[in-house]
Short mmCIF file of C-alpha atoms in Angstrom, two decimals:
data_model
loop_
_atom_site.label_atom_id
_atom_site.label_comp_id
_atom_site.label_asym_id
_atom_site.label_seq_id
_atom_site.Cartn_x
_atom_site.Cartn_y
_atom_site.Cartn_z
CA UNK A 1 39.17 -23.37 34.98
CA UNK A 2 35.82 -25.07 34.54
CA UNK A 3 33.73 -24.63 31.43
CA UNK A 4 30.40 -23.85 33.02
CA UNK A 5 28.03 -21.17 34.21
CA UNK A 6 24.69 -20.80 35.95
CA UNK A 7 22.13 -18.05 35.44
CA UNK A 8 20.77 -17.87 38.96
CA UNK A 9 17.91 -15.63 37.91
CA UNK A 10 16.26 -18.37 35.89
CA UNK A 11 14.20 -21.14 37.46
CA UNK A 12 15.15 -24.71 36.60
CA UNK A 13 14.13 -28.25 37.40
CA UNK A 14 15.01 -28.85 41.09
CA UNK A 15 17.17 -31.91 40.45
CA UNK A 16 18.34 -31.99 36.87
CA UNK A 17 19.37 -28.73 35.25
CA UNK A 18 19.52 -28.15 31.49
CA UNK A 19 22.69 -26.53 30.24
CA UNK A 20 20.71 -23.44 29.18
CA UNK A 21 18.92 -21.05 31.51
CA UNK A 22 15.24 -21.49 30.71
CA UNK A 23 12.18 -19.60 31.90
CA UNK A 24 9.08 -21.51 32.84
CA UNK A 25 7.14 -21.76 29.59
CA UNK A 26 3.74 -22.98 28.50
CA UNK A 27 4.06 -26.52 27.16
CA UNK A 28 1.43 -25.67 24.52
CA UNK A 29 3.70 -23.03 23.00
CA UNK A 30 5.81 -25.58 21.18
CA UNK A 31 5.08 -25.85 17.45
CA UNK A 32 3.95 -29.44 16.98
CA UNK A 33 4.51 -29.19 13.22
CA UNK A 34 8.19 -29.02 13.98
CA UNK A 35 8.20 -32.63 15.13
CA UNK A 36 8.31 -34.61 12.61
CA UNK A 37 40.04 -42.39 1.21
CA UNK A 38 42.77 -43.30 1.41
CA UNK A 39 45.67 -43.66 -1.11
CA UNK A 40 46.17 -47.36 -1.84
CA UNK A 41 49.38 -46.70 -3.75
CA UNK A 42 51.52 -46.46 -0.61
CA UNK A 43 54.26 -49.09 -0.71
CA UNK A 44 53.71 -52.14 1.47
CA UNK A 45 56.55 -53.31 3.63
CA UNK A 46 58.10 -56.62 2.44
CA UNK A 47 56.90 -58.52 5.49
CA UNK A 48 53.29 -57.55 4.75
CA UNK A 49 52.80 -59.17 1.31
CA UNK A 50 50.73 -62.05 2.65
CA UNK A 51 48.72 -60.04 5.13
CA UNK A 52 45.27 -58.46 4.55
CA UNK A 53 45.44 -55.10 2.80
CA UNK A 54 43.27 -52.03 3.10
CA UNK A 55 39.70 -52.87 2.09
CA UNK A 56 40.02 -56.62 2.75
CA UNK A 57 37.69 -58.36 5.17
CA UNK A 58 39.06 -59.35 8.57
CA UNK A 59 38.15 -60.63 12.02
CA UNK A 60 38.99 -58.94 15.30
CA UNK A 61 41.25 -60.57 17.88
CA UNK A 62 38.23 -62.22 19.52
CA UNK A 63 37.90 -64.37 16.38
CA UNK A 64 34.18 -63.57 16.09
CA UNK A 65 33.65 -59.91 15.25
CA UNK A 66 33.85 -59.19 11.52
CA UNK A 67 35.30 -56.04 10.04
CA UNK A 68 37.28 -54.56 7.19
CA UNK A 69 40.88 -53.40 7.07
CA UNK A 70 41.15 -49.62 7.34
CA UNK A 71 43.76 -47.05 8.30
CA UNK A 72 43.85 -46.47 12.05
CA UNK A 73 43.14 -42.78 11.40
CA UNK A 74 39.84 -43.75 9.76
CA UNK A 75 38.52 -46.26 12.29
CA UNK A 76 36.09 -45.06 14.95
CA UNK A 77 35.77 -48.49 16.55
CA UNK A 78 39.36 -48.30 17.83
CA UNK A 79 38.05 -45.76 20.35
CA UNK A 80 35.42 -48.16 21.64
CA UNK A 81 37.31 -51.44 22.16
CA UNK A 82 40.20 -52.24 24.53
CA UNK A 83 43.64 -52.19 22.91
CA UNK A 84 44.13 -55.88 23.66
CA UNK A 85 41.32 -56.61 21.19
CA UNK A 86 42.85 -54.61 18.32
CA UNK A 87 44.13 -56.51 15.30
CA UNK A 88 46.59 -55.15 12.77
CA UNK A 89 45.99 -56.13 9.15
CA UNK A 90 49.19 -54.64 7.72
CA UNK A 91 51.44 -51.61 7.85
CA UNK A 92 52.41 -48.91 5.41
CA UNK A 93 54.91 -46.09 5.64
CA UNK A 94 52.48 -43.68 7.32
CA UNK A 95 50.03 -45.64 9.44
CA UNK A 96 48.72 -49.00 10.56
CA UNK A 97 45.97 -50.81 8.68
CA UNK A 98 43.70 -52.23 11.37
CA UNK A 99 40.65 -54.45 11.51
CA UNK A 100 37.73 -52.06 11.92
CA UNK A 101 34.19 -53.11 12.88
CA UNK A 102 31.91 -52.53 9.91
CA UNK A 103 28.44 -53.82 10.70
CA UNK A 104 25.33 -51.90 11.63
CA UNK A 105 23.81 -52.52 15.09
CA UNK A 106 21.43 -55.10 13.60
CA UNK A 107 24.32 -56.96 12.00
CA UNK A 108 23.59 -55.86 8.43
CA UNK A 109 26.78 -55.51 6.42
CA UNK A 110 27.79 -52.33 4.61
CA UNK A 111 25.65 -51.55 1.57
CA UNK A 112 27.05 -48.16 0.51
CA UNK A 113 30.42 -49.02 -0.92
CA UNK A 114 32.01 -49.65 2.47
CA UNK A 115 29.95 -47.10 4.43
CA UNK A 116 27.50 -48.23 7.07
CA UNK A 117 25.51 -45.00 7.05
CA UNK A 118 24.96 -42.09 4.72
CA UNK A 119 26.53 -40.03 7.53
CA UNK A 120 29.80 -41.94 7.14
CA UNK A 121 29.76 -41.44 3.39
CA UNK A 122 29.20 -37.70 3.78
CA UNK A 123 31.91 -37.48 6.45
CA UNK A 124 34.43 -38.88 3.98
CA UNK A 125 33.47 -36.12 1.54
CA UNK A 126 33.96 -33.25 4.00
CA UNK A 127 37.22 -31.27 3.90
CA UNK A 128 39.69 -32.28 6.60
CA UNK A 129 39.81 -30.10 9.67
CA UNK A 130 42.77 -27.77 10.29
CA UNK A 131 45.56 -29.26 12.39
CA UNK A 132 45.11 -28.26 16.03
CA UNK A 133 47.05 -28.66 19.25
CA UNK A 134 46.90 -31.42 21.82
CA UNK A 135 44.00 -31.94 24.18
CA UNK A 136 44.02 -29.51 27.07
CA UNK A 137 43.75 -30.24 30.76
CA UNK A 138 41.87 -27.15 31.89
CA UNK A 139 39.35 -24.84 30.27
CA UNK A 140 41.03 -22.30 28.01
CA UNK A 141 40.03 -19.99 25.19
CA UNK A 142 39.59 -21.82 21.91
CA UNK A 143 41.39 -20.96 18.69
CA UNK A 144 39.35 -20.09 15.62
CA UNK A 145 40.40 -23.24 13.74
CA UNK A 146 39.46 -25.56 16.64
CA UNK A 147 35.73 -25.65 15.91
CA UNK A 148 35.00 -24.57 12.31
CA UNK A 149 31.59 -26.24 12.62
CA UNK A 150 30.40 -24.57 15.83
CA UNK A 151 28.11 -21.55 15.93
CA UNK A 152 26.32 -19.51 18.58
CA UNK A 153 22.55 -19.72 18.33
CA UNK A 154 20.59 -16.45 18.63
CA UNK A 155 17.26 -17.10 20.35
CA UNK A 156 14.18 -14.89 20.67
CA UNK A 157 12.40 -15.49 23.96
CA UNK A 158 8.67 -15.71 23.26
CA UNK A 159 7.80 -14.12 26.60
CA UNK A 160 10.37 -11.38 27.09
CA UNK A 161 10.85 -10.57 23.38
CA UNK A 162 14.60 -10.42 23.96
CA UNK A 163 17.23 -11.94 21.69
CA UNK A 164 20.37 -13.49 23.16
CA UNK A 165 23.02 -16.10 22.42
CA UNK A 166 22.32 -18.93 24.85
CA UNK A 167 23.28 -22.15 23.03
CA UNK A 168 25.65 -23.73 20.56
CA UNK A 169 24.78 -25.39 17.26
CA UNK A 170 26.91 -27.72 15.13
CA UNK A 171 27.16 -27.69 11.34
CA UNK A 172 26.68 -31.25 10.03
CA UNK A 173 26.02 -30.49 6.34
CA UNK A 174 25.99 -27.45 4.09
CA UNK A 175 22.42 -26.67 5.19
CA UNK A 176 21.76 -28.26 8.60
CA UNK A 177 22.94 -27.75 12.17
CA UNK A 178 22.44 -29.94 15.23
CA UNK A 179 21.59 -28.65 18.70
CA UNK A 180 19.78 -29.58 21.92
CA UNK A 181 15.98 -29.46 21.73
CA UNK A 182 15.61 -27.73 25.09
CA UNK A 183 17.48 -24.73 23.68
CA UNK A 184 14.54 -24.05 21.37
CA UNK A 185 11.65 -24.77 23.71
CA UNK A 186 9.60 -21.60 24.17
CA UNK A 187 12.07 -19.73 22.00
CA UNK A 188 12.49 -18.91 18.33
CA UNK A 189 15.79 -19.54 16.56
CA UNK A 190 16.69 -16.34 14.70
CA UNK A 191 20.16 -16.94 13.28
CA UNK A 192 23.50 -18.64 13.88
CA UNK A 193 26.73 -16.69 14.38
CA UNK A 194 29.75 -18.53 12.92
CA UNK A 195 33.36 -17.96 11.94
CA UNK A 196 34.24 -16.04 15.09
CA UNK A 197 35.11 -16.75 18.72
CA UNK A 198 33.30 -13.76 20.23
CA UNK A 199 29.62 -13.15 20.86
CA UNK A 200 30.08 -9.45 20.14
CA UNK A 201 31.84 -7.75 17.25
CA UNK A 202 35.59 -7.65 17.80
CA UNK A 203 37.87 -5.42 15.68
CA UNK A 204 40.64 -8.00 16.08
CA UNK A 205 38.56 -10.70 14.39
CA UNK A 206 37.07 -11.11 10.96
CA UNK A 207 33.41 -10.23 10.64
CA UNK A 208 31.16 -13.09 11.76
CA UNK A 209 29.08 -15.10 9.33
CA UNK A 210 25.41 -14.65 10.21
CA UNK A 211 23.05 -17.22 8.71
CA UNK A 212 19.30 -17.15 9.24
CA UNK A 213 17.13 -20.08 10.32
CA UNK A 214 14.51 -21.44 7.94
CA UNK A 215 13.01 -24.27 10.00
CA UNK A 216 13.47 -26.27 13.18
CA UNK A 217 12.89 -30.02 13.58
CA UNK A 218 12.36 -31.37 17.11
CA UNK A 219 12.72 -35.08 17.73
CA UNK A 220 9.16 -36.34 18.06
CA UNK A 221 9.94 -38.11 21.36
CA UNK A 222 11.59 -35.13 23.04
CA UNK A 223 10.41 -34.65 26.62
CA UNK A 224 11.38 -32.10 29.28
CA UNK A 225 9.83 -33.53 32.41
CA UNK A 226 10.11 -35.34 34.69
CA UNK A 227 13.54 -35.65 33.11
CA UNK A 228 15.00 -34.69 29.75
CA UNK A 229 14.91 -37.36 27.03
CA UNK A 230 15.68 -37.29 23.28
CA UNK A 231 17.13 -33.82 23.68
CA UNK A 232 18.02 -33.19 20.06
CA UNK A 233 16.85 -30.89 17.28
CA UNK A 234 17.88 -30.02 13.73
CA UNK A 235 18.08 -26.49 12.36
CA UNK A 236 17.67 -25.92 8.63
CA UNK A 237 19.52 -22.79 7.57
CA UNK A 238 18.01 -20.33 5.10
CA UNK A 239 20.96 -20.69 2.74
CA UNK A 240 23.71 -23.10 1.84
CA UNK A 241 26.98 -22.66 3.71
CA UNK A 242 29.57 -21.84 1.06
CA UNK A 243 32.37 -20.34 3.17
CA UNK A 244 35.41 -22.62 2.85
CA UNK A 245 36.49 -21.99 6.46
CA UNK A 246 33.20 -23.38 7.80
CA UNK A 247 33.53 -27.18 7.78
CA UNK A 248 30.84 -29.67 8.87
CA UNK A 249 31.60 -32.04 11.72
CA UNK A 250 31.17 -35.80 11.24
CA UNK A 251 28.52 -37.74 13.14
CA UNK A 252 29.73 -40.44 15.51
CA UNK A 253 27.93 -43.57 14.31
CA UNK A 254 29.49 -46.25 16.55
CA UNK A 255 27.00 -47.87 18.93
CA UNK A 256 29.66 -48.20 21.65
CA UNK A 257 30.73 -45.02 23.40
CA UNK A 258 34.40 -43.98 23.36
CA UNK A 259 36.36 -45.65 26.17
CA UNK A 260 37.00 -43.63 29.36
CA UNK A 261 40.68 -43.55 28.39
CA UNK A 262 39.94 -41.57 25.22
CA UNK A 263 40.16 -37.76 25.56
CA UNK A 264 37.17 -35.82 24.26
CA UNK A 265 36.68 -32.07 23.92
CA UNK A 266 33.81 -29.86 25.04
CA UNK A 267 33.24 -26.28 23.94
CA UNK A 268 30.84 -23.44 24.61
CA UNK A 269 30.26 -19.83 25.56
CA UNK A 270 29.03 -20.57 29.08
CA UNK A 271 30.69 -18.68 31.94
CA UNK A 272 33.25 -20.14 34.31
CA UNK A 273 31.44 -20.05 37.62
CA UNK A 274 27.89 -20.41 38.90
CA UNK A 275 27.23 -16.67 38.94
CA UNK A 276 28.83 -15.75 35.61
CA UNK A 277 27.15 -14.43 32.51
CA UNK A 278 28.01 -15.93 29.15
CA UNK A 279 31.70 -15.95 28.32
CA UNK A 280 32.73 -13.30 25.81
CA UNK A 281 34.87 -15.85 23.94
CA UNK A 282 34.52 -19.52 23.06
CA UNK A 283 36.04 -21.84 25.66
CA UNK A 284 37.17 -25.46 25.39
CA UNK A 285 38.25 -28.21 27.77
CA UNK A 286 39.01 -31.95 27.87
CA UNK A 287 36.75 -34.57 29.41
CA UNK A 288 36.32 -38.34 29.23
CA UNK A 289 33.29 -40.60 29.26
CA UNK A 290 32.28 -42.67 32.26
CA UNK A 291 31.25 -46.30 32.05
CA UNK A 292 27.45 -46.41 32.23
CA UNK A 293 27.42 -48.36 35.49
CA UNK A 294 29.82 -45.92 37.13
CA UNK A 295 27.84 -42.96 35.87
CA UNK A 296 24.53 -44.37 37.05
CA UNK A 297 26.05 -45.11 40.45
CA UNK A 298 27.02 -41.45 40.82
CA UNK A 299 23.74 -40.12 39.44
CA UNK A 300 21.73 -42.42 41.71
CA UNK A 301 22.64 -40.14 44.61
CA UNK A 302 20.30 -37.61 42.98
CA UNK A 303 17.74 -40.18 41.80
CA UNK A 304 18.78 -39.84 38.18
CA UNK A 305 19.54 -42.61 35.70
CA UNK A 306 20.84 -42.55 32.14
CA UNK A 307 18.59 -43.65 29.31
CA UNK A 308 19.87 -45.28 26.12
CA UNK A 309 19.84 -41.94 24.32
CA UNK A 310 22.29 -40.42 26.81
CA UNK A 311 25.92 -40.74 27.88
CA UNK A 312 27.89 -38.94 30.55
CA UNK A 313 31.31 -37.32 30.71
CA UNK A 314 33.35 -35.13 33.03
CA UNK A 315 36.88 -33.85 33.33
CA UNK A 316 38.94 -35.81 35.82
CA UNK A 317 40.40 -33.62 38.55
CA UNK A 318 43.96 -33.03 37.33
CA UNK A 319 45.21 -31.25 40.43
CA UNK A 320 43.07 -32.83 43.16
CA UNK A 321 41.54 -29.42 43.80
CA UNK A 322 37.98 -30.69 43.50
CA UNK A 323 37.39 -28.72 40.31
CA UNK A 324 36.44 -30.53 37.13
CA UNK A 325 36.30 -29.54 33.49
CA UNK A 326 32.60 -29.48 32.73
CA UNK A 327 29.81 -27.88 30.75
CA UNK A 328 26.96 -26.00 32.35
CA UNK A 329 24.25 -23.43 31.73
CA UNK A 330 25.02 -21.54 28.54
CA UNK A 331 26.89 -24.44 26.91
CA UNK A 332 23.78 -26.36 25.80
CA UNK A 333 23.78 -27.73 22.29
CA UNK A 334 27.56 -27.61 22.11
CA UNK A 335 29.68 -30.60 21.14
CA UNK A 336 31.21 -33.53 22.92
CA UNK A 337 33.89 -34.04 20.28
CA UNK A 338 36.22 -36.89 19.35
CA UNK A 339 39.23 -36.21 17.11
CA UNK A 340 40.76 -38.91 14.92
CA UNK A 341 43.52 -37.58 12.73
CA UNK A 342 42.15 -34.62 10.79
CA UNK A 343 38.54 -35.74 11.26
CA UNK A 344 36.33 -34.58 14.10
CA UNK A 345 33.24 -36.43 15.25
CA UNK A 346 30.40 -35.20 17.40
CA UNK A 347 29.74 -37.91 19.99
CA UNK A 348 27.23 -35.99 22.08
CA UNK A 349 25.37 -32.73 22.60
CA UNK A 350 25.57 -30.85 25.89
CA UNK A 351 22.17 -31.51 27.44
CA UNK A 352 21.68 -31.57 31.20
CA UNK A 353 23.20 -32.39 34.57
CA UNK A 354 22.99 -31.93 38.31
CA UNK A 355 25.63 -29.51 39.58
CA UNK A 356 28.42 -28.27 37.34
CA UNK A 357 32.08 -28.97 37.89
CA UNK A 358 31.85 -31.38 40.82
CA UNK A 359 31.69 -35.17 41.21
CA UNK A 360 28.56 -35.60 39.10
CA UNK A 361 29.17 -36.15 35.39
CA UNK A 362 27.21 -34.06 32.93
CA UNK A 363 24.69 -35.75 30.66
CA UNK A 364 24.97 -35.55 26.88
CA UNK A 365 22.58 -36.55 24.11
CA UNK A 366 24.06 -39.67 22.50
CA UNK A 367 24.35 -38.96 18.78
CA UNK A 368 24.70 -42.58 17.67
CA UNK A 369 21.13 -43.27 18.83
CA UNK A 370 19.71 -40.72 16.39
CA UNK A 371 21.55 -41.43 13.13
CA UNK A 372 18.50 -42.77 11.29
CA UNK A 373 16.39 -39.80 12.38
CA UNK A 374 19.07 -37.28 11.39
CA UNK A 375 19.62 -38.90 8.00
CA UNK A 376 15.89 -39.01 7.26
CA UNK A 377 15.84 -35.20 7.37
CA UNK A 378 19.32 -34.12 6.29
CA UNK A 379 20.05 -36.79 3.64
CA UNK A 380 16.67 -38.36 2.80
#
């Protein structure tokens, strides 16, 4: 089962299609004002006494790249470098202590007590996510605990005066959510529906948490045509999220994308074929990234090329049936998620693509390119 849908009644760009159905809108309608732990007491094995311990400085196997020793369950860079380049600092009874890259892109060392970004510091303060099952091969219905940060975004169309759920939004703090900018173009964000899998009230589920929207922040360099760029926006909620079952997702701050061997998860309420309406329940599926050269080679067939603020991913065909796990219209703003232990990181936002569920990877907004912008608004 693919995780995608098209709304064939809505006109779209002839080559690259956003993952939300969008009417043709007046470019002037946009509101320009919107731009703008670990326990160190674990016993060390006898053979490890003379080896670097957690928190010590280290050098990767290449002998050049500096880092610090961290638990493997708390090291994002392991997902971005080949296993042959890993270096183990020491071992304890529960996990490996590995050499983890700890410099900012410009080479500046950590200045926040071991955290490169405020985002990393906040991530460490978030509650751990509930334990969930293994990555899935085909699109299936999600469980409630799978995405405690994901909500459905209710949008008022400025031209039809109708309200509908057409996009996802991701809780990244107790007051802010992250989504795709094109979701909000020509539309007004009314509220976010959270704490439920369904888009309609279901007697078998707890009542949804409905939180209003106070303000929207578009990235100042967001463009729609000729091709989508900087497709990211922040939503400020009209109250603080206090429900303990709603947990923010961490931001992926590594400058290197996860390797194509690393399973990622996509989720959304889009339908499961090109003629479907929105799915009545949240769906999830597994995908992997593509190397940029491979992705650009595929996209070149449609005269499309990735920019630095984008990455691409697609489910590999598990059964050679030509069908791929993918996002599509209706899934916009939803997460491209990486799980490490009990932490979940949002690597990308569902943004755009060519045709859903076939050989062409979908394009996601690359979160790591926008950390400074996000922090300037969420954690100034």
